[in-house]
Coordinates of C-alpha atoms in Angstrom, one line a residue:
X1 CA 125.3 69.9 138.6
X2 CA 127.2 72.2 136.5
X3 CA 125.8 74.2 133.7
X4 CA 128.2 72.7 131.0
X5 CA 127.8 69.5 132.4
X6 CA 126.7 66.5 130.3
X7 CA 124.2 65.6 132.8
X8 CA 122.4 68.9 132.5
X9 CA 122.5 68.2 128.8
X10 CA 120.6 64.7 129.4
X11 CA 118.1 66.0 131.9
X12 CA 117.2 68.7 129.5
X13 CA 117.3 67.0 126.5
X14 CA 114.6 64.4 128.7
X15 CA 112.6 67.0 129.9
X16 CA 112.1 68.3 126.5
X17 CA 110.8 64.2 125.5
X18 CA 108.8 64.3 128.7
X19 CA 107.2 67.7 127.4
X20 CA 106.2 66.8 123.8
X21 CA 105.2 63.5 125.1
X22 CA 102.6 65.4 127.6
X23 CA 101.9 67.8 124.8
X24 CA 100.5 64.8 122.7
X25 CA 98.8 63.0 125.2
X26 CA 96.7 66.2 126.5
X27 CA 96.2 67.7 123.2
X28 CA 92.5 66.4 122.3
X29 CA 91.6 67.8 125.7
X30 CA 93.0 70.8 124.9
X31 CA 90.8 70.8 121.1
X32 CA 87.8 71.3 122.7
X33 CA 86.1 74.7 122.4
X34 CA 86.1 76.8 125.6
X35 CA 88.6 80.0 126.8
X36 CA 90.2 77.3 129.6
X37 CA 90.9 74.9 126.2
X38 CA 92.4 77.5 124.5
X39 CA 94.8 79.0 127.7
X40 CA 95.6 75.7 127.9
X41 CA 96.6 75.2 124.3
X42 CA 99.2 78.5 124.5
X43 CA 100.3 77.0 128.0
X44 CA 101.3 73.9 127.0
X45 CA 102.8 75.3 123.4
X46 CA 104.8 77.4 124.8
X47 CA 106.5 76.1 127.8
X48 CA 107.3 73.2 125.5
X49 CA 109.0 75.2 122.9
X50 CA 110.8 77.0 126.0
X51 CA 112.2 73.8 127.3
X52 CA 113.2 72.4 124.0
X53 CA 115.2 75.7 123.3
X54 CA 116.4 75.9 126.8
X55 CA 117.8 71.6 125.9
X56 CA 119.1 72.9 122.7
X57 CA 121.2 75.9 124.3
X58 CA 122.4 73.7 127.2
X59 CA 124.2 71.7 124.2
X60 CA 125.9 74.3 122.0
X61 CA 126.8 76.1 125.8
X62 CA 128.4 72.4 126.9
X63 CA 130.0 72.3 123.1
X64 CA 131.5 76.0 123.2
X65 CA 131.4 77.0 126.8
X66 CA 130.0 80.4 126.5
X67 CA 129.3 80.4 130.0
X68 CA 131.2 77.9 132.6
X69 CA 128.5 78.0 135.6
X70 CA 124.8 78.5 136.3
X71 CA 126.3 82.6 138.0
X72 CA 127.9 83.5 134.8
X73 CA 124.5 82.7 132.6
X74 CA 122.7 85.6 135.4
X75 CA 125.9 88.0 135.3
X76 CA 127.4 86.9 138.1
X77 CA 131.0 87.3 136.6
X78 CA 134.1 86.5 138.6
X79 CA 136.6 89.8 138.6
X80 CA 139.3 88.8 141.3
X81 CA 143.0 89.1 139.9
X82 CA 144.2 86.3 138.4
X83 CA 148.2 85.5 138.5
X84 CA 150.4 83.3 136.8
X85 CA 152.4 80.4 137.9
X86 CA 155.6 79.7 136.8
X87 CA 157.3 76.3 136.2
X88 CA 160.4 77.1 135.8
X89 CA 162.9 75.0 134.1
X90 CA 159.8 72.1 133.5
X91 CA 161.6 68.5 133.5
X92 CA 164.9 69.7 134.7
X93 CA 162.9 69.7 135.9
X94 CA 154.6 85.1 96.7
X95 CA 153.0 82.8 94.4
X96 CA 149.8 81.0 94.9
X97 CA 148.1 79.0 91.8
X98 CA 150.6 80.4 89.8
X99 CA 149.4 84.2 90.7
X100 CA 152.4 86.6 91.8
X101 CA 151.0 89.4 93.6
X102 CA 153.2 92.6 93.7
X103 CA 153.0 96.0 95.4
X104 CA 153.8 97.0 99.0
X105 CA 154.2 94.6 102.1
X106 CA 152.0 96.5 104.2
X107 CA 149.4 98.4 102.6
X108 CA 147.9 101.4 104.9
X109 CA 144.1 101.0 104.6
X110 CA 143.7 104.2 107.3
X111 CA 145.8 106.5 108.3
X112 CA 143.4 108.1 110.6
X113 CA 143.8 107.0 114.5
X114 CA 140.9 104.7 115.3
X115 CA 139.4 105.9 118.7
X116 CA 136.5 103.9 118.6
X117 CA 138.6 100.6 118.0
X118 CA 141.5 101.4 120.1
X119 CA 140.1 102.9 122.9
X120 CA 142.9 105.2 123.1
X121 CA 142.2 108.8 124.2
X122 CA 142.1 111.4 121.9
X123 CA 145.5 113.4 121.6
X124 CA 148.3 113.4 119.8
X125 CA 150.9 110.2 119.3
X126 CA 153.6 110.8 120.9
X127 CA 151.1 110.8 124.3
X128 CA 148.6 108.1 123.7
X129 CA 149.8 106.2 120.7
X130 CA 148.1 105.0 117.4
X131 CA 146.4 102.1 115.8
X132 CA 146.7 102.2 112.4
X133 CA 144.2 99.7 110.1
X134 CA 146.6 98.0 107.2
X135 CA 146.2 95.0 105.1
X136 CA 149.0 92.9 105.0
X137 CA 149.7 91.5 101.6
X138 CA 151.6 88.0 101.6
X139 CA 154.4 87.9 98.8
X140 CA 155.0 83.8 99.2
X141 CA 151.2 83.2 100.0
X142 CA 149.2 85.8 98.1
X143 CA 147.2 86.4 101.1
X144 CA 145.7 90.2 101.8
X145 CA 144.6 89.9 105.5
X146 CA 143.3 92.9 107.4
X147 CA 144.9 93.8 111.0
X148 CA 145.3 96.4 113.5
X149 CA 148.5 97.6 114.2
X150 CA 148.6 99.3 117.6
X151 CA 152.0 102.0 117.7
X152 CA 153.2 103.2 121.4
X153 CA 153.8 106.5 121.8
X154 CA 157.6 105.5 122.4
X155 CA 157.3 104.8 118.7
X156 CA 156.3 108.5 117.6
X157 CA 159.0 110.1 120.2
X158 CA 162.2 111.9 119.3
X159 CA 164.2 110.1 121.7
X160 CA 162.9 106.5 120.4
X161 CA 163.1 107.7 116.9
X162 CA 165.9 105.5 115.6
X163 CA 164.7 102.3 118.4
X164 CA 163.2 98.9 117.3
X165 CA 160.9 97.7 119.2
X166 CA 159.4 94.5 120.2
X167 CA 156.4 92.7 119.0
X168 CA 153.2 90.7 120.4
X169 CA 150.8 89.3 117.2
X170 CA 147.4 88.4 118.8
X171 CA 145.5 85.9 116.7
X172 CA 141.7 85.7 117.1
X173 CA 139.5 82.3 117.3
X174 CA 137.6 81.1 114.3
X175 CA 135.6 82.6 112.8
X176 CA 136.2 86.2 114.5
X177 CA 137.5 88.5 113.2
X178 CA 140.2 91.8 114.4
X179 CA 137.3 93.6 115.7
X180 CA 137.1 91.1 118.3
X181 CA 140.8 91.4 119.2
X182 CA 140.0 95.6 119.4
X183 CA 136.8 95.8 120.7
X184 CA 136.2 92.7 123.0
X185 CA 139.5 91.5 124.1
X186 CA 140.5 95.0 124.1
X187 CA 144.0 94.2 123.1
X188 CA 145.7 97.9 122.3
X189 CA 143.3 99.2 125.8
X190 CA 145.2 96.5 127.5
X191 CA 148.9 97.2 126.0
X192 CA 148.5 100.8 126.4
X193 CA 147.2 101.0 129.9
X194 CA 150.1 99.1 131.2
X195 CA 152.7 100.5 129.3
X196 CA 151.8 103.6 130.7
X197 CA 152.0 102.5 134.1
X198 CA 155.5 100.9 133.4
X199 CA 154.2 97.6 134.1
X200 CA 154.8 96.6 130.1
X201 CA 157.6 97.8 128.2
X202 CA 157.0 99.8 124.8
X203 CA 155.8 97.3 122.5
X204 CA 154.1 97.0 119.3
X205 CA 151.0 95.0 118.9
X206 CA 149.5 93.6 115.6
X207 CA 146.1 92.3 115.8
X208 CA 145.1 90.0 112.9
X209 CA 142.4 86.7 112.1
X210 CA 144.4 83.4 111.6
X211 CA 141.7 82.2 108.7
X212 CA 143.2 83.9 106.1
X213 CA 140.5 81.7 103.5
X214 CA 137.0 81.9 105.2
X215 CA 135.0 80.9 105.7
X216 CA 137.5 77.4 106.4
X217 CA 139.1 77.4 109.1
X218 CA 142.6 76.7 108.4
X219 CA 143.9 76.6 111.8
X220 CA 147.5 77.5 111.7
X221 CA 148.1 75.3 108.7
X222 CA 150.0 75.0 105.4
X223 CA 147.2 72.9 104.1
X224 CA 149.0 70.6 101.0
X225 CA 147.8 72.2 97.3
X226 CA 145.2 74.8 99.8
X227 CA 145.6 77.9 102.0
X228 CA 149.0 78.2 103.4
X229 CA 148.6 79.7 106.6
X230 CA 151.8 78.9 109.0
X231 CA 154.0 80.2 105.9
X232 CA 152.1 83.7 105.9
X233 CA 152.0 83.9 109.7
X234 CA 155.6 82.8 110.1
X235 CA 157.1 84.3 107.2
X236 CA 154.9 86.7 105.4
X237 CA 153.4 88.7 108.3
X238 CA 157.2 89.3 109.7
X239 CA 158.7 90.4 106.5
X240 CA 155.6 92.3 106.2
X241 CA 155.8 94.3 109.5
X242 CA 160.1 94.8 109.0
X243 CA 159.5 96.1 106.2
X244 CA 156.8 98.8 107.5
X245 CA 158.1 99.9 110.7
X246 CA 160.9 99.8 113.2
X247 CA 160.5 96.5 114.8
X248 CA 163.2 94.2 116.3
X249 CA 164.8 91.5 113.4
X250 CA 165.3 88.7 115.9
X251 CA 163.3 86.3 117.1
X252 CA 163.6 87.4 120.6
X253 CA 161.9 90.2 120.1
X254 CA 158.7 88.5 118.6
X255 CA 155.5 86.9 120.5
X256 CA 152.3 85.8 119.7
X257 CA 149.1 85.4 121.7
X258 CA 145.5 84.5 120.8
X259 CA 142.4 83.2 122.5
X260 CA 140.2 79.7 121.9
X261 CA 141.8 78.6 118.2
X262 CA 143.9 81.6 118.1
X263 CA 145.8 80.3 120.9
X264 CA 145.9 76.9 119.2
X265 CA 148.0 78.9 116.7
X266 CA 150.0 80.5 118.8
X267 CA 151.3 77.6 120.5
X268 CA 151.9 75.9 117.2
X269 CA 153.8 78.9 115.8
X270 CA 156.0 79.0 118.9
X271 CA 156.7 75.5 119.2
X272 CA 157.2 74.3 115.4
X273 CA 158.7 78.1 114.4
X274 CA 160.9 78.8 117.3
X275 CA 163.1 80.9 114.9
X276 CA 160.3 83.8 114.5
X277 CA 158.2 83.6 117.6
X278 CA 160.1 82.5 120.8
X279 CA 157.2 83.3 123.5
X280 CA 153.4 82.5 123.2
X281 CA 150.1 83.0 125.5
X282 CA 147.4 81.0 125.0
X283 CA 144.1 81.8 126.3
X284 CA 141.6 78.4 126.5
X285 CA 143.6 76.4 123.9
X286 CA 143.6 73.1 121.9
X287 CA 146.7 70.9 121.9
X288 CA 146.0 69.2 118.5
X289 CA 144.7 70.0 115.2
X290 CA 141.9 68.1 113.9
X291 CA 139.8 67.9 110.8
X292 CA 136.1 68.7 111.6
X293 CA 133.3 70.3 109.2
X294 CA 134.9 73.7 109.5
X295 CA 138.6 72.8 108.7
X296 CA 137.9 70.2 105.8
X297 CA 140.8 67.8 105.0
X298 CA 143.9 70.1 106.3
X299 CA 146.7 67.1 105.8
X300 CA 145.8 65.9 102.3
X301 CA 146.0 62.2 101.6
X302 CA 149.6 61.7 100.3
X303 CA 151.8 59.2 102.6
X304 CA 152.8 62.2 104.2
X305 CA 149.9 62.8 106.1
X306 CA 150.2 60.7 109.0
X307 CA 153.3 62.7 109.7
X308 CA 151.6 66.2 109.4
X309 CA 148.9 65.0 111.6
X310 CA 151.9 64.3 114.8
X311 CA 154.0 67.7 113.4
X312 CA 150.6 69.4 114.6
X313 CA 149.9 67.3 118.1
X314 CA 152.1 69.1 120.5
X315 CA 151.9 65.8 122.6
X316 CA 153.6 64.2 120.2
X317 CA 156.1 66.7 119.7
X318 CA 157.0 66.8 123.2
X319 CA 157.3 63.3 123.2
X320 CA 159.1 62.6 120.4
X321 CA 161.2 65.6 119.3
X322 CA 164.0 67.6 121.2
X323 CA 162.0 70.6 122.6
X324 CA 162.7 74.5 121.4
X325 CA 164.2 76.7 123.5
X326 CA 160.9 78.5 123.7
X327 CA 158.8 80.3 126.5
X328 CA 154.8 79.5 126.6
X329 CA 152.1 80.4 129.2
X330 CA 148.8 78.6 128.6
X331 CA 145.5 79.9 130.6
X332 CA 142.4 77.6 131.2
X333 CA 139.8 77.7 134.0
X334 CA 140.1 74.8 136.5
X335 CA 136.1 74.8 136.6
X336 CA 133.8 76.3 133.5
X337 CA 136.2 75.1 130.9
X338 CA 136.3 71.6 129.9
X339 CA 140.2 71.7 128.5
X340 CA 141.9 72.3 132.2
X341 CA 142.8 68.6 132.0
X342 CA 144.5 68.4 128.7
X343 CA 146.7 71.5 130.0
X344 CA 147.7 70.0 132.5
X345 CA 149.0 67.2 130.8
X346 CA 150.6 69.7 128.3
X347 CA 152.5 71.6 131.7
X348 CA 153.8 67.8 133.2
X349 CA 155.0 67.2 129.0
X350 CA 157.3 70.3 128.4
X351 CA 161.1 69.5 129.2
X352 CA 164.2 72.0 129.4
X353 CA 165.0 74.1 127.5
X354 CA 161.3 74.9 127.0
X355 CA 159.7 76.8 129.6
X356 CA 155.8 77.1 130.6
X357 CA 154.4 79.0 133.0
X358 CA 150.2 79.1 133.6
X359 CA 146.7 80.9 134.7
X360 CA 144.8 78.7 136.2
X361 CA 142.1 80.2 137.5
X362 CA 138.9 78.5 139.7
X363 CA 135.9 79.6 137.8
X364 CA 135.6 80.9 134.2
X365 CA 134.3 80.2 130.4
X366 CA 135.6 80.1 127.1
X367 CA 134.5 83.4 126.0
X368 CA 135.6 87.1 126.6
X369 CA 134.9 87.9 130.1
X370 CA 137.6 85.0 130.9
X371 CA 140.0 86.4 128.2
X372 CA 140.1 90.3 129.3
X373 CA 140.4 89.1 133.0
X374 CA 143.6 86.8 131.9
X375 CA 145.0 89.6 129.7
X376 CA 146.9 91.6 132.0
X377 CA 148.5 89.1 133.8
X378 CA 149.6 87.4 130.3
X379 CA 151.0 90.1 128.4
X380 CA 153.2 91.3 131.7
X381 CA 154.3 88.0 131.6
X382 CA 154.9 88.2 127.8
X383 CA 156.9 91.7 128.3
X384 CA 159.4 89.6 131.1
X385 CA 160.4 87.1 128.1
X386 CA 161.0 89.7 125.0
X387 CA 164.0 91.8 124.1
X388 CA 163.7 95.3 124.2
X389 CA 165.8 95.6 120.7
X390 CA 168.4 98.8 120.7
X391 CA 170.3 99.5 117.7
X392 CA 173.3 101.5 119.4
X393 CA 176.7 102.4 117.5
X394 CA 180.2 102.1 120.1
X395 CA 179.8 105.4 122.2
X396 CA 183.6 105.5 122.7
X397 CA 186.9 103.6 121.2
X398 CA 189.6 102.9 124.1
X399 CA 192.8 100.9 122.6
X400 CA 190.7 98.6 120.4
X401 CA 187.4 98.2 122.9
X402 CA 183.8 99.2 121.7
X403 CA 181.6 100.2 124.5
X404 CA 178.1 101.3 124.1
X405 CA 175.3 101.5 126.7
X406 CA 173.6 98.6 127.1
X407 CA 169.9 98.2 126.4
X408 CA 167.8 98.9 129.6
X409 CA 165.1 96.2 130.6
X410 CA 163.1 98.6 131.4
X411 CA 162.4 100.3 127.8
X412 CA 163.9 103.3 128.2
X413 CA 167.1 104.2 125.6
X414 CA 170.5 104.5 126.3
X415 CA 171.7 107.4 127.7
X416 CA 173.3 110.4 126.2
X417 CA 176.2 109.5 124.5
X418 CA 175.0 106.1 122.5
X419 CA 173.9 107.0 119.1
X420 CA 171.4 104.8 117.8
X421 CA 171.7 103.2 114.0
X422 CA 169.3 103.9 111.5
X423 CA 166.2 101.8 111.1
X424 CA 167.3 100.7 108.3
X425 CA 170.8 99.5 109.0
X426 CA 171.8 96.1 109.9
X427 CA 170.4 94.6 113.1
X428 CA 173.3 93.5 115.6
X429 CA 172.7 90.7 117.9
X430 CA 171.0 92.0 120.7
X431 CA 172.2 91.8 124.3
X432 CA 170.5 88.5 125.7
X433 CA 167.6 89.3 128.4
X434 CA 167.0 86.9 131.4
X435 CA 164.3 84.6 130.9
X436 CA 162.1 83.7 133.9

C-alpha cells in the first residue's frame, strides 16, 4: 500500500471517523474526577488529533506528491544515477492597459557575485563564473520579473570575448519563486560543475518564475484582456537577454527547462514557439492546461475559447497539427509520481520530425530530491541538442571561396586565424549541429 495511494487516503481518513467516534462514546467516562480520568482524557485527545492530521497530510501528500513512498517520508532517499532514454526519430518511427513602460531591457539589480545563491566558489570570473540578479522588464507586456542570470567563465575570457553563447531558461513551479531554481534545484551548481568537467558546453543559464502576476498562476498563458505570459517568455525575455549580453540570435541556440508547472511551460513554449525555443526538459510535468482556483478563467469566454483550450493540450496538438521540428526530454518516476502514465502516452504521441527522449526512473516524488537527481542527466542531454553559436569572419579568400573554421561541438573557439565578429554585428546562420 503505497504512501500516495488512495487507499491509504481512505484508511486514514476512516481511522480518523473511527477515532472521534471512540472519543465521543468514552468521553463521560473519561469526565469523571480521578488522575486515571484525566490521563485518559489527554490520551484519547491527542492521539485523535494525531490521526486526524496524520489523514489530512496523507491527502495534500497524494494531491502534491511531496514524497512518493513510505522510505522517502523517513529519509530513505534514492541517489542511484539516473539516465536518459532516447526515442529517436518517434513515429518514423510594450503596452499593457494602455501603460508603455520605457527604460533598459535588462535592468541590473546586483552587480555583486551571489555566492550564497550560486554556490559558486569565491574567485574571480574568468575561473568560476558569475550570477548576476537582474529584473527583466517586458517592453510588449509591461512585465518586471526578477531572475538569476548565471555567466560561465568562458563568457568573462579573452579568447571567448567576441563568442555568443547558448542559452537554457529554467522556469520554476507555481508558486516558487528563483530562489528555488538557485538554492534547491541548484541550477548554476549544476551548470557550472559540468561545464567544468567538459561534460556541458559553455552555456548561459537564466533562472526566472513563470507567474509573472501572483499570486495567479498564469501557467504559460496569454490570458485574453489579463497577464500575458507566453508573449513575455517567448518574446520579451529573448529580446531582453540579446539585448544584455552575447547570446546566440537563433533559435538553436535557445532551451528551456523547468520542474512540476514550470515544465508544463516548458513544453508548451517548445512545442507552440518552436521559433525561440527548439529543446525543452521537463521535470514531473502536466500535458494540459486547466483552469482550477489558482489559474482563474485563463481562455476567456469569447467563441475562441474552445480553440485556446486544444492550442494548450499537447495531446491535441500532436494529434491534430503537423509536429515542430523540436527536441523534448520529459522525466517522471515510474513509481512515487502519479503522471508516469500520461507521459507515456505523450512519448507513443510525438511523430517525426519531433524528437523525445525520457528519465524514467523506478522510485521518486514530485519535489526536489527527484529534480536535483534528474538534473545532470537532463541538462547533458540539453547541451547534445544546442548550437554552440560562433560569429567567425572568412579566415582566408582563395579565388572567390570563404573559409573560416568551423565552430567546435565541443565549446572551444576556432583556432588562430578566425576572427570572431563583434557582438553586436549581425548573426550568420550558424553551422547546423547533429541532433540525437
Amino acid at each position: 500500500m503505497g504512501l500516495t495511494s488512495e487507499t491509504t487516503v481512505y484508511l486514514m481518513v476512516a481511522l480518523a471517523a473511527v477515532c472521534v467516534a471512540l472519543l465521543v462514546w468514552w468521553w463521560p467516562r473519561f469526565a469523571r474526577q480521578g488522575v486515571l480520568q484525566v490521563l485518559g482524557r489527554l490520551v484519547a485527545l491527542g492521539t485523535t488529533q494525531v490521526v486526524i492530521i496524520a489523514a489530512f497530510g496523507c491527502w495534500v501528500n497524494s494531491s502534491y506528491q511531496f514524497f512518493g513512498s513510505w522510505g522517502e517520508l523517513f529519509g530513505r532517499v534514492e541517489t542511484a544515477p539516473v539516465g536518459v532514454t532516447q526515442a529517436g526519430d518517434v513515429g518514423g518511427t510594450g503596452t499593457v492597459n494602455g501603460v508603455a513602460v520605457k527604460g533598459a531591457l535588462v535592468q541590473p539589480a546586483t552587480d555583486e557575485q551571489l555566492s550564497r545563491v550560486s554556490g559558486l566558489p569565491t574567485g574571480p570570473a574568468a575561473v568560476n563564473g558569475r550570477v548576476e540578479s537582474v529584473k527583466v522588464i517586458g517592453r510588449r507586456t509591461g512585465v518586471v520579473d526578477p531572475a538569476f542570470v548565471y555567466l560561465p567563465p568562458q563568457y568573462f575570457q579573452k579568447a571567448y570575448q567576441r563568442q555568443r553563447f547558448p542559452v537554457i531558461v529554467a522556469l520554476s513551479g507555481y508558486p516558487g519563486s528563483i530562489f528555488n531554481l538557485a538554492q534547491h534545484l541548484r541550477v548554476s551548481q549544476t551548470a557550472g560543475a559540468l561545464q567544468r568537467s567538459g561534460q556541458m558546453q559553455p552555456t548561459i543559464m537564466v533562472m526566472i518564475r513563470p507567474t509573472i502576476a501572483p499570486p495567479r498562476d498564469t501557467e504559460c498563458v496569454d490570458v485574453p484582456g489579463g497577464p500575458q505570459t507566453e508573449t513575455f517568455l517567448a518574446r520579451d525575455l529573448p529580446d531582453a537577454l540579446k539585448s544584455a549580453y552575447r547570446v546566440g540570435h537563433d533559435a538553436s541556440a535557445w532551451g528551456v527547462m523547468g520542474y512540476s508547472s514550470g515544465g508544463s511551460c516548458a513544453l508548451q513554449l517548445t512545442m507552440r514557439d518552436p521559433h525561440v525555443y527548439t529543446t525543452a526538459a521537463a521535470l514531473s510535468p502536466d500535458y494540459k492546461v486547466k483552469d482550477d482556483a489558482t489559474t482563474g478563467n485563463l481562455f476567456g469566454n469569447g467563441p475562441d475559447r474552445a480553440d485556446r483550450i486544444n492550442g494548450h493540450d499537447l495531446m491535441w496538438r500532436l494529434k491534430h497539427l503537423p509536429a515542430p521540428q523540436v527536441s523534448v526530454l520529459v522525466a517522471e518516476s515510474k513509481h512515487g509520481e502519479r503522471g508516469y502514465p500520461q507521459t507515456q502516452a505523450f512519448i507513443r504521441a510525438v511523430k517525426a520530425p519531433m524528437r523525445v527522449a525520457s528519465i524514467l526512473p523506478e522510485h521518486g516524488s514530485h519535489n526536489f530530491p527527484t529534480w536535483v537527481q534528474e538534473m545532470p542527466p537532463a541538462l547533458k542531454w540539453m547541451n547534445q541538442q544546442l548550437t554552440f553559436p560562433q560569429d567567425v569572419v572568412p579566415r582566408h579568400h582563395k579565388k572567390g571561396t570563404v573559409v573560416a573554421d568551423p565552430p567546435k561541438t565541443d565549446g572551444t573557439p576556432p583556432k588562430s586565424g578566425g576572427t570572431p565578429l563583434q557582438a553586436e554585428g549581425p548573426e550568420p546562420t550558424p553551422t547546423a549541429r547533429t541532433r540525437r
